[in-house]
PDB file of C-alpha atoms and ligand atoms in Angstrom:
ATOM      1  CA  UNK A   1     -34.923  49.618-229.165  1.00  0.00           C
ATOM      2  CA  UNK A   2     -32.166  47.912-227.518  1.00  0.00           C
ATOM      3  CA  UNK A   3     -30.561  46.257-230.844  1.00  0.00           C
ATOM      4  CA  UNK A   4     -27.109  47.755-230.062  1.00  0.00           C
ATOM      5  CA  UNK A   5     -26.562  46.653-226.625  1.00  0.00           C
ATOM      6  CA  UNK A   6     -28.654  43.283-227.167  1.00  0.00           C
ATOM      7  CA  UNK A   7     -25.589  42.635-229.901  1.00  0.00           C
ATOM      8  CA  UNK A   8     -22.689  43.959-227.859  1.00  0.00           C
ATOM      9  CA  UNK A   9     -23.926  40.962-225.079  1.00  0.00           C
ATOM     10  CA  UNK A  10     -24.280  38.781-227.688  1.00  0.00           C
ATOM     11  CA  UNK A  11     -20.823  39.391-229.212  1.00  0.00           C
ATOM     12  CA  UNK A  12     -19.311  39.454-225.627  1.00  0.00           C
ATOM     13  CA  UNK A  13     -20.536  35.917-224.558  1.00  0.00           C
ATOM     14  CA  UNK A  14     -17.839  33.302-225.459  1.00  0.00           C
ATOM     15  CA  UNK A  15     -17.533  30.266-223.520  1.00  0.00           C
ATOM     16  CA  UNK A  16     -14.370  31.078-221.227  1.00  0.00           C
ATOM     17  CA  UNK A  17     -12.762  28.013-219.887  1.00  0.00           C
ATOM     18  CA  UNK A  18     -10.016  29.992-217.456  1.00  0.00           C
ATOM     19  CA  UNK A  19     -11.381  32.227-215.214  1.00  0.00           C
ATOM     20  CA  UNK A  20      -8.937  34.875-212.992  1.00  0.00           C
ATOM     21  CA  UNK A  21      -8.498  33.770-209.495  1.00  0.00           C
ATOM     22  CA  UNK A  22      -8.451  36.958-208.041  1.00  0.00           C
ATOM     23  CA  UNK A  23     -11.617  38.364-209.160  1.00  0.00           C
ATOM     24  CA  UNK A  24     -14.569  37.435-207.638  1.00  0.00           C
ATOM     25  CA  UNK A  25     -18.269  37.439-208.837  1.00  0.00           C
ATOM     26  CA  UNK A  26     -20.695  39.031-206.190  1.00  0.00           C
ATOM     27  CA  UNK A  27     -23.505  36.702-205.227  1.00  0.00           C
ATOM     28  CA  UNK A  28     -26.214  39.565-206.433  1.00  0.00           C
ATOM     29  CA  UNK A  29     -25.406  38.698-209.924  1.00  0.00           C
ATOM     30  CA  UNK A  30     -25.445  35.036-210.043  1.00  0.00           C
ATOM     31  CA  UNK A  31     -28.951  35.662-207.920  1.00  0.00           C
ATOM     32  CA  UNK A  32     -30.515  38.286-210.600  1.00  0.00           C
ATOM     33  CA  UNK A  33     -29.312  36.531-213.496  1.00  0.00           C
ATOM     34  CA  UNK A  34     -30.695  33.464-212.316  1.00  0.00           C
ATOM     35  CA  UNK A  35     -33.954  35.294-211.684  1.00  0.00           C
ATOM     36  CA  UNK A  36     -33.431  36.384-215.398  1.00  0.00           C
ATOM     37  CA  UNK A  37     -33.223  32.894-216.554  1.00  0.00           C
ATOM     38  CA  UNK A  38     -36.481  32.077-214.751  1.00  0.00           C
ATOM     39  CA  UNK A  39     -37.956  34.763-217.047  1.00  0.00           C
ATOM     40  CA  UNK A  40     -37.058  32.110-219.980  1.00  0.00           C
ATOM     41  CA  UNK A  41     -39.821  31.342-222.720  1.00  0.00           C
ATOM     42  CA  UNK A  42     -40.963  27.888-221.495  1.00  0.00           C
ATOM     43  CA  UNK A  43     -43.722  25.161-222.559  1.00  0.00           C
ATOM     44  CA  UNK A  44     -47.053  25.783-221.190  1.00  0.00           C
ATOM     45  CA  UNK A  45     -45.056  28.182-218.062  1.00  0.00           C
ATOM     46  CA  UNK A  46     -44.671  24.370-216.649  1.00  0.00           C
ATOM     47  CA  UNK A  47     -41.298  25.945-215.744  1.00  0.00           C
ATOM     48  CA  UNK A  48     -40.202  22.108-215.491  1.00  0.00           C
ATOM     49  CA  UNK A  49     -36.851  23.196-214.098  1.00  0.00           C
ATOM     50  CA  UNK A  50     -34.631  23.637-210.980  1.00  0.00           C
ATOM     51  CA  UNK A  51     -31.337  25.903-210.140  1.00  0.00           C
ATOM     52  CA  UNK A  52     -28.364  24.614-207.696  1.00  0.00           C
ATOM     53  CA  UNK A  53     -26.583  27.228-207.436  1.00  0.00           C
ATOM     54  CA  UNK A  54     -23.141  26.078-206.654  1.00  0.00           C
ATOM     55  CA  UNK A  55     -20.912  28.992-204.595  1.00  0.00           C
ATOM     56  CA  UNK A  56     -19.414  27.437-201.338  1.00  0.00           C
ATOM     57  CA  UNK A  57     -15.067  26.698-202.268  1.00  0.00           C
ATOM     58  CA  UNK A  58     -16.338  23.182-200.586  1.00  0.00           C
ATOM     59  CA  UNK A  59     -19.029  22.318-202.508  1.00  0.00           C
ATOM     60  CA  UNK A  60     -17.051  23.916-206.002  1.00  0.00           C
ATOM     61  CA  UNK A  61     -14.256  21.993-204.995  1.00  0.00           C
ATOM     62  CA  UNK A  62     -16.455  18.489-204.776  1.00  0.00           C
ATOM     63  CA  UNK A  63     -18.734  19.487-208.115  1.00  0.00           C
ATOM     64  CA  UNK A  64     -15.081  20.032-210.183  1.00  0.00           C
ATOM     65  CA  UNK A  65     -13.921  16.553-210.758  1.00  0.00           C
ATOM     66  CA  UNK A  66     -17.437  15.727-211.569  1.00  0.00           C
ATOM     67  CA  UNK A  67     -16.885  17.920-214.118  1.00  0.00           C
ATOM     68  CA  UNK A  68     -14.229  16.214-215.288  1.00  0.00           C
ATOM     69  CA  UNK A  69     -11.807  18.537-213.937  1.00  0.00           C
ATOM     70  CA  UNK A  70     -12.389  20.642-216.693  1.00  0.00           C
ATOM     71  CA  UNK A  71     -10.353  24.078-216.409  1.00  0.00           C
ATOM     72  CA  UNK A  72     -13.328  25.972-216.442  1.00  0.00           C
ATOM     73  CA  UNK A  73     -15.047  24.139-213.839  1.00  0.00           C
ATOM     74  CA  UNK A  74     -11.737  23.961-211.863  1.00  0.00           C
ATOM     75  CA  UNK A  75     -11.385  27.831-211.821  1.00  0.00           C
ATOM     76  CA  UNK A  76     -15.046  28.957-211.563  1.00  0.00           C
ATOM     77  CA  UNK A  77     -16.243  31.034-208.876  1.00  0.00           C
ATOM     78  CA  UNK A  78     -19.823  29.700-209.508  1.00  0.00           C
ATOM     79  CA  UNK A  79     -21.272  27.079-210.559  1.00  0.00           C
ATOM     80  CA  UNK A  80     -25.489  26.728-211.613  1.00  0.00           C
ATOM     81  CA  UNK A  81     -26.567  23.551-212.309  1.00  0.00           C
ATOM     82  CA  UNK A  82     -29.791  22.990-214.785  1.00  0.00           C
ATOM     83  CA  UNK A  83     -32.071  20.920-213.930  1.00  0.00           C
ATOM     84  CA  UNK A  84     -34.997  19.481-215.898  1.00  0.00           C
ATOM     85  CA  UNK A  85     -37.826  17.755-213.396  1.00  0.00           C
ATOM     86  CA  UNK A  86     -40.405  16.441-215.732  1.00  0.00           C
ATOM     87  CA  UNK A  87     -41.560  14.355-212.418  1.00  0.00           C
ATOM     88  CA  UNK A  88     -42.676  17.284-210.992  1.00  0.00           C
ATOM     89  CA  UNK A  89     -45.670  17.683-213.769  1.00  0.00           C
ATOM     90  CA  UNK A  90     -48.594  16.934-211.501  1.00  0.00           C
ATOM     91  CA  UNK A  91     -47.561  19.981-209.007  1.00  0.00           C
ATOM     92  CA  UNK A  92     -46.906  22.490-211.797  1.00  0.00           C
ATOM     93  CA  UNK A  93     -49.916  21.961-213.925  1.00  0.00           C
ATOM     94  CA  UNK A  94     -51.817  22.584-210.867  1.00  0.00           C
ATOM     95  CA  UNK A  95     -50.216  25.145-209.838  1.00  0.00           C
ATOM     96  CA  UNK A  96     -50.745  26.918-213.494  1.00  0.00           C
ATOM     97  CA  UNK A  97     -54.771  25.775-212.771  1.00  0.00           C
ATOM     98  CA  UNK A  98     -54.747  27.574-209.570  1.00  0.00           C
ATOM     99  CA  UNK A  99     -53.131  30.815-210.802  1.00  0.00           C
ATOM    100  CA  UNK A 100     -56.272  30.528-213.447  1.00  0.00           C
ATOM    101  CA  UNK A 101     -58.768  29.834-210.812  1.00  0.00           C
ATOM    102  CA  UNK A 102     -57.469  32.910-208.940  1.00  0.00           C
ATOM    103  CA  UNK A 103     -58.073  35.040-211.821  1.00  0.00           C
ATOM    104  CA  UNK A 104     -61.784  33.925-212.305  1.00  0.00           C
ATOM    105  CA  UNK A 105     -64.161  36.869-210.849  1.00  0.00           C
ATOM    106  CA  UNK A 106     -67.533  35.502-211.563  1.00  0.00           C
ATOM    107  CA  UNK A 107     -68.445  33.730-214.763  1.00  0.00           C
ATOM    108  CA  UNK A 108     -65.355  32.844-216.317  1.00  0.00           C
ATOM    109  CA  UNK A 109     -64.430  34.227-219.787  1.00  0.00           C
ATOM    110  CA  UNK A 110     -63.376  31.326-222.818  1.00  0.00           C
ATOM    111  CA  UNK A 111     -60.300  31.823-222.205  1.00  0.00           C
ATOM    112  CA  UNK A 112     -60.270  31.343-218.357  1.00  0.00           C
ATOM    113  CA  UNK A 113     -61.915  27.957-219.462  1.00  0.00           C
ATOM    114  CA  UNK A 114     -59.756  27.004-222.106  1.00  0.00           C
ATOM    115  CA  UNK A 115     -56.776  27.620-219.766  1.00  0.00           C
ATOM    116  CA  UNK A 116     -58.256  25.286-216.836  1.00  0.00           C
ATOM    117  CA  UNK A 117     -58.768  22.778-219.520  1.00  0.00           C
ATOM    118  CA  UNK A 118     -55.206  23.111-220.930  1.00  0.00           C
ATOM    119  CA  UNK A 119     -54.295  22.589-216.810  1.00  0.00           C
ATOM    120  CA  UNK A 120     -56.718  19.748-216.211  1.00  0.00           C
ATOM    121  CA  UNK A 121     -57.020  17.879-219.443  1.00  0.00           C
ATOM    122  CA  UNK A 122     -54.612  18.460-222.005  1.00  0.00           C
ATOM    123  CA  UNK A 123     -51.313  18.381-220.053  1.00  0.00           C
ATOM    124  CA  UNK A 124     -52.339  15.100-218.470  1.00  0.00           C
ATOM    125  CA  UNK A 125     -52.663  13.749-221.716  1.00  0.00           C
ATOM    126  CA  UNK A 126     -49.074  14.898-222.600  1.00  0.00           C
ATOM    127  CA  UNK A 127     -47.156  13.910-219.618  1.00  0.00           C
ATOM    128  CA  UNK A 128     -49.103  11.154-218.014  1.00  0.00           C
ATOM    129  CA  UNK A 129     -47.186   7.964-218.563  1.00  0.00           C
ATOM    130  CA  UNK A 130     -47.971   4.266-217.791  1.00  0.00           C
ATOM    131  CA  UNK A 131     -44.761   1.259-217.314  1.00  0.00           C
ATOM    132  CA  UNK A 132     -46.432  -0.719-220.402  1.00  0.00           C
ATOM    133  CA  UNK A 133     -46.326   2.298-222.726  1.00  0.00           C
ATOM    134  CA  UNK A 134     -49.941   1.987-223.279  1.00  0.00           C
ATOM    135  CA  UNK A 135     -51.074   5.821-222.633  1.00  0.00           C
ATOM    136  CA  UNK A 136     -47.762   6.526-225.555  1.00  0.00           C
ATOM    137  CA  UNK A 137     -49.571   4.143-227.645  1.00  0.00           C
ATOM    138  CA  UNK A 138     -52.892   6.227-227.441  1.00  0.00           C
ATOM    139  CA  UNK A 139     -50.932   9.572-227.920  1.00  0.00           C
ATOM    140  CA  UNK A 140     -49.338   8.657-230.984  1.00  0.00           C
ATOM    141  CA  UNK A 141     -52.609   7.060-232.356  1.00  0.00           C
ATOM    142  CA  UNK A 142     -54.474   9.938-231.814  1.00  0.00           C
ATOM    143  CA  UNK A 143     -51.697  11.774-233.298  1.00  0.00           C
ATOM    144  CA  UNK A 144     -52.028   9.657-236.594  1.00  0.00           C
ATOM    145  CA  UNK A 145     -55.886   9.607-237.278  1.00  0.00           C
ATOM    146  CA  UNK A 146     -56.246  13.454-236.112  1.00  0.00           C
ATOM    147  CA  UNK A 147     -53.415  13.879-238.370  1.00  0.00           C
ATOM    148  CA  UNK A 148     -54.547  12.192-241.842  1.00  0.00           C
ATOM    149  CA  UNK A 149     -56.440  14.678-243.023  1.00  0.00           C
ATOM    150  CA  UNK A 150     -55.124  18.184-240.936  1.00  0.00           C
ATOM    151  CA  UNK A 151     -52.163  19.598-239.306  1.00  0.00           C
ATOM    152  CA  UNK A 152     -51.993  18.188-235.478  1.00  0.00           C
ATOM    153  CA  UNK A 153     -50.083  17.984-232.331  1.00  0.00           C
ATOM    154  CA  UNK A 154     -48.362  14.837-232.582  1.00  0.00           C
ATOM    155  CA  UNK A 155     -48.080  13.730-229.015  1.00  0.00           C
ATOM    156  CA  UNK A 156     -45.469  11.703-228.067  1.00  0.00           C
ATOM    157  CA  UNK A 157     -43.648   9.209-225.236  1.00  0.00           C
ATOM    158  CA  UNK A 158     -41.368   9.780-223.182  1.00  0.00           C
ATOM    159  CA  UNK A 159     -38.344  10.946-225.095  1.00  0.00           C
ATOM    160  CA  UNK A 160     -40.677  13.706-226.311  1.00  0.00           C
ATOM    161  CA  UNK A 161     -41.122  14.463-222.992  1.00  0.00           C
ATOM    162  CA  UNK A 162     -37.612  14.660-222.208  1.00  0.00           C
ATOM    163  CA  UNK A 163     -36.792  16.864-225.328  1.00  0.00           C
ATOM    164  CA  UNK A 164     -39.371  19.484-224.567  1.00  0.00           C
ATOM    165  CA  UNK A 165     -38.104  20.126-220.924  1.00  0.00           C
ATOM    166  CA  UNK A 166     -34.271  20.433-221.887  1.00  0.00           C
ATOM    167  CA  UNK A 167     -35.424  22.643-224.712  1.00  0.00           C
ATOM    168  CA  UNK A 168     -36.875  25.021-222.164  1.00  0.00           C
ATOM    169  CA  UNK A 169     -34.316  25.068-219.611  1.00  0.00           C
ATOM    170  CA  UNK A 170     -31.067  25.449-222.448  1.00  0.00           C
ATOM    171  CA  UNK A 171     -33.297  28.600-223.040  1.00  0.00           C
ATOM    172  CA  UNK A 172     -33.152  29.466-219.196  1.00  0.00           C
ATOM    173  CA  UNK A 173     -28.955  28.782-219.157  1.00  0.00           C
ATOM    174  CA  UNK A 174     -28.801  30.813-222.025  1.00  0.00           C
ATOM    175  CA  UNK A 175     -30.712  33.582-220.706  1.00  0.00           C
ATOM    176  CA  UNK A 176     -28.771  33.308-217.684  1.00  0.00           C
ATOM    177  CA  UNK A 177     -25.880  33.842-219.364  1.00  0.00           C
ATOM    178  CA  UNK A 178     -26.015  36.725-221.751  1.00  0.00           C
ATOM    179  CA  UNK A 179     -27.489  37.970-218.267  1.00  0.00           C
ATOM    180  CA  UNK A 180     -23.517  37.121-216.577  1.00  0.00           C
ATOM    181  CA  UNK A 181     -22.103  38.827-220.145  1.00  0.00           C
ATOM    182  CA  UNK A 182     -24.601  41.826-219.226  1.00  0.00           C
ATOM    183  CA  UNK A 183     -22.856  42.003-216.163  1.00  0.00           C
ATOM    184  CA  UNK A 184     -19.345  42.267-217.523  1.00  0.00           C
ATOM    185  CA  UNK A 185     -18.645  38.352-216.157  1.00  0.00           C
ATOM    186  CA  UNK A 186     -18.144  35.352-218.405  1.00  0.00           C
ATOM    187  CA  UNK A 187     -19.523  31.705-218.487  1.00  0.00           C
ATOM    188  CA  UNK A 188     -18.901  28.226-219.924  1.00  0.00           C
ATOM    189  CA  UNK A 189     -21.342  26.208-220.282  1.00  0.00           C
ATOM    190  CA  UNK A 190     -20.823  21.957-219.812  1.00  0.00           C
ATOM    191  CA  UNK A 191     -21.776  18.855-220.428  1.00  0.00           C
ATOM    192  CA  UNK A 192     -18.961  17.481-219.609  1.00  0.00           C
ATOM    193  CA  UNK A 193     -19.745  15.939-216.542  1.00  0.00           C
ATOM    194  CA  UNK A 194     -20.563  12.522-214.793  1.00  0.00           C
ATOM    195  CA  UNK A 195     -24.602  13.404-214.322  1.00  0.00           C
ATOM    196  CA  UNK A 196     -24.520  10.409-212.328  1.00  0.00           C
ATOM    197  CA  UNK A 197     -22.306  11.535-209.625  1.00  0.00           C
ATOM    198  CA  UNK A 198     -23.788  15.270-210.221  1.00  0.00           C
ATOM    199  CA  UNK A 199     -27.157  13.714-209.349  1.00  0.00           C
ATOM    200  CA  UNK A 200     -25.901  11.870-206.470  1.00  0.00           C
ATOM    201  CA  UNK A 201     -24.064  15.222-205.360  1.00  0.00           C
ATOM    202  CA  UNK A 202     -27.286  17.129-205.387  1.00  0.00           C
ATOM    203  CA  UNK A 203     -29.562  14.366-204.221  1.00  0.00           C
ATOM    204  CA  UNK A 204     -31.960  14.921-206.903  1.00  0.00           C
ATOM    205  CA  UNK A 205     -34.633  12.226-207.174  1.00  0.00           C
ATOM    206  CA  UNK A 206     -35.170   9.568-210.613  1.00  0.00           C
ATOM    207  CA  UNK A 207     -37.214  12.055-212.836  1.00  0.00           C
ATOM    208  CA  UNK A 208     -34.711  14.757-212.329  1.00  0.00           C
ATOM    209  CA  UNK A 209     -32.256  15.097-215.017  1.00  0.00           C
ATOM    210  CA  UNK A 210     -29.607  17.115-215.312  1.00  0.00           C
ATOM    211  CA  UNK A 211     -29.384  19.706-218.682  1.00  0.00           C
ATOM    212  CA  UNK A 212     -25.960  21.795-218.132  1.00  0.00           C
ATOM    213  CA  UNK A 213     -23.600  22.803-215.940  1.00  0.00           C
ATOM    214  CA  UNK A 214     -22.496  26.518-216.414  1.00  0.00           C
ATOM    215  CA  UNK A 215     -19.459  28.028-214.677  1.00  0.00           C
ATOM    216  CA  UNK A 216     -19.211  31.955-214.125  1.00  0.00           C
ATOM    217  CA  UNK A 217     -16.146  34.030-212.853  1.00  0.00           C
ATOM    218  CA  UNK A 218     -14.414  36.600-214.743  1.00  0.00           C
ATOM    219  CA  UNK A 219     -12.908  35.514-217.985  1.00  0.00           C
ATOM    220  CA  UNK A 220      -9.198  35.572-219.012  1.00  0.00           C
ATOM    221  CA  UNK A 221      -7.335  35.664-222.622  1.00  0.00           C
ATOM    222  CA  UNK A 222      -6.046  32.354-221.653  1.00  0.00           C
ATOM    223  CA  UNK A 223      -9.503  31.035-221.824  1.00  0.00           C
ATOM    224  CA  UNK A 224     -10.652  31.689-225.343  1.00  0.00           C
ATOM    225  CA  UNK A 225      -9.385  29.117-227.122  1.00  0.00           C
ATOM    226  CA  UNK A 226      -9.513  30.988-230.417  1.00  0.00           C
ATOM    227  CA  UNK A 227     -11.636  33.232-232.544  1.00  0.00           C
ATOM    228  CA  UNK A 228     -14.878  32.461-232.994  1.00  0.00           C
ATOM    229  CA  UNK A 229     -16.069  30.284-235.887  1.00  0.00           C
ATOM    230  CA  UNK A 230     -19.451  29.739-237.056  1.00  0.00           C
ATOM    231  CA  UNK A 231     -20.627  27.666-240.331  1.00  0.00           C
ATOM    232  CA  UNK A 232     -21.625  30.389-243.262  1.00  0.00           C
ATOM    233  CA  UNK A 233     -25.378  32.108-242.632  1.00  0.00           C
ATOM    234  CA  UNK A 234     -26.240  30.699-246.144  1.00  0.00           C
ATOM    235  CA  UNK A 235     -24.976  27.391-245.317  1.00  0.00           C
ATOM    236  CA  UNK A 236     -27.468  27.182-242.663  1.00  0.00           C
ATOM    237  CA  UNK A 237     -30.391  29.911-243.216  1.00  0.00           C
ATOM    238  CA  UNK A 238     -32.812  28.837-246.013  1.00  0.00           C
ATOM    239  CA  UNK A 239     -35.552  32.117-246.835  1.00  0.00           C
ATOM    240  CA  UNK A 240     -38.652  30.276-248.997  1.00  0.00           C
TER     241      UNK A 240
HETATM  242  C1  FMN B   1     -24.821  22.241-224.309  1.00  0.00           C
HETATM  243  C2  FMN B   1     -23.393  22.710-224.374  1.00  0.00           C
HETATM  244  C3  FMN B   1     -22.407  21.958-223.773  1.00  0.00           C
HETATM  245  C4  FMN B   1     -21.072  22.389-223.777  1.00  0.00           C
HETATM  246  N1  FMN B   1     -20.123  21.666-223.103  1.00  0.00           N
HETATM  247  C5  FMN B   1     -18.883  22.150-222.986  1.00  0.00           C
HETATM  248  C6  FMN B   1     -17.953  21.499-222.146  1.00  0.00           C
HETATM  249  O1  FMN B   1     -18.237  20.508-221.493  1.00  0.00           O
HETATM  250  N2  FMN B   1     -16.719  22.012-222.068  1.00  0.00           N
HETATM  251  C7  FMN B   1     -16.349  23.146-222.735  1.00  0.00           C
HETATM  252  O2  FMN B   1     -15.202  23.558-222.610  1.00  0.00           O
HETATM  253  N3  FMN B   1     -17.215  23.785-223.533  1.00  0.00           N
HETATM  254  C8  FMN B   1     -18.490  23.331-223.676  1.00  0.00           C
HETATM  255  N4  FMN B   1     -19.403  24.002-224.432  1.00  0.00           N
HETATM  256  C9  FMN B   1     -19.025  25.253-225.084  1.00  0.00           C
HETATM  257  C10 FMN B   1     -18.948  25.123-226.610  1.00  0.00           C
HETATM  258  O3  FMN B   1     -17.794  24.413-226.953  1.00  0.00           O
HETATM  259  C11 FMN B   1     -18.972  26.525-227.209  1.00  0.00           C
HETATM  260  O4  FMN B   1     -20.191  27.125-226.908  1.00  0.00           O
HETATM  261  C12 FMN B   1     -18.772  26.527-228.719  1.00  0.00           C
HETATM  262  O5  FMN B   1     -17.495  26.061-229.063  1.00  0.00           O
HETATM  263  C13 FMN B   1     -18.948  27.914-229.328  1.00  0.00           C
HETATM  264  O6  FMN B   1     -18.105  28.868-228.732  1.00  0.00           O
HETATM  265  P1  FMN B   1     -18.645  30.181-227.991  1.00  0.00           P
HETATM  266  O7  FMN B   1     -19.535  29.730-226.862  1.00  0.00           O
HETATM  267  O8  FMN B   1     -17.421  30.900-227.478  1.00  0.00           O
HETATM  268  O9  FMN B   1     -19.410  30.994-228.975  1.00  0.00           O
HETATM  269  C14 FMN B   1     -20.711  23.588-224.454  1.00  0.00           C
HETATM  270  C15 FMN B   1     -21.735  24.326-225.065  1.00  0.00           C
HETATM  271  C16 FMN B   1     -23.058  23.916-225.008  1.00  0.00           C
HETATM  272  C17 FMN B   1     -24.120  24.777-225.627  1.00  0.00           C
END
């Protein structure tokens, strides 16, 4: 339906590391492509992510060296920051459980109840954690014995935890930006950054990590660094 547009975005992202100083990007499409990236697939809609939007020259300037001082953080008219918050768990699954609850009219349906029990019982399981491990211990056992004989969730600890939030907001940056490509802007994203300082910058709490930085402004030749490589499909594609 939208195959040759979807490819001309595609083909018109590149990660632009010098951006022109005397175009600017308006704030309404930093603010709808961020609402774009909310739109992201995500696991279980526990939309276990955050935005700082980054736009004032002041707080650009102080966000730059933390980047490193890389040249496309130093001449980026915006800056969004990705940011995972597995703390904030509790708040979200209950917030999916209430958006459920809403829905009920009456007797709920199986899948009304299934969905409050995904809310109340299942995520729980998966993100609860304990400072002796013991609760990762019970995941991965129940992983193993309802594993032996069938295909099963295998529940993990923490660094599974981890993985599955940054999974689903990379999938929110890069919605956001084929959204600033859409748009006729360009982005870079980094990691190249002291998420230490970035952290401290923001004020985010413990459980808050931080996934990428991307910078937006309008591209320049200067910042491609070169065509565009890629490892063969058949190198990497395997059809059984
Ligand atoms: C998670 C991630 C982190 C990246 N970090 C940086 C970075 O810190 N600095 C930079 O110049 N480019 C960074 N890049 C851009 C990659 O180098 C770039 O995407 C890759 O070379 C492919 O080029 P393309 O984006 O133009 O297709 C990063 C890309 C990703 C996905």
């Amino acid at each position: 339906m939208y195959s040759e547009e979807f490819d001309k975005i595609v083909h018109y992202r590149r990660s632009n590391r010098s951006f022109d100083p005397e175009i600017e990007v308006k704030d309404e499409i930093i603010e709808k492509s961020i609402k774009r990236a909310i739109l992201a697939p995500n696991s279980s809609n526990m939309q276990l992510w955050e935005f700082y939007w980054i736009k004032s020259p002041e707080e650009l300037a102080r966000l730059t060296p933390l980047c490193l001082s890389q040249s496309a953080a130093k001449t980026a008219k915006h800056m969004v920051v990705f940011v995972t918050r597995k703390d904030l768990w509790r708040s979200r699954a209950k917030w999916n459980y209430e958006i459920i609850k809403k829905t009920i009219k009456g007797k709920p349906s199986k899948l009304q109840k299934r969905g409050l029990a995904y809310y109340k019982k299942l995520i729980p399981l998966v993100y609860m954690n304990d400072p002796l491990y013991i609760l990762s211990s019970i995941r991965k056992s129940i992983s193993f014995f309802g594993g032996i004989r069938k295909p099963f969730y295998r529940l993990g600890g923490k660094s599974e935890q981890r993985i599955v939030v940054h999974k689903s907001c990379a999938l929110a940056a890069q919605n956001f930006m084929l959204s600033i490509s859409a748009e006729g802007f360009h982005s870079c994203p980094m990691e190249g950054f002291d998420k230490r300082r970035v952290k401290k910058m923001l004020k985010l709490p413990y459980g808050a990590e931080i996934n990428m930085i991307v910078s937006v402004g309008k591209g320049t030749e200067k910042g491609i660094w070169g065509p565009r490589y890629r490892v063969p499909y058949e190198e990497v594609v395997f059809k059984r």
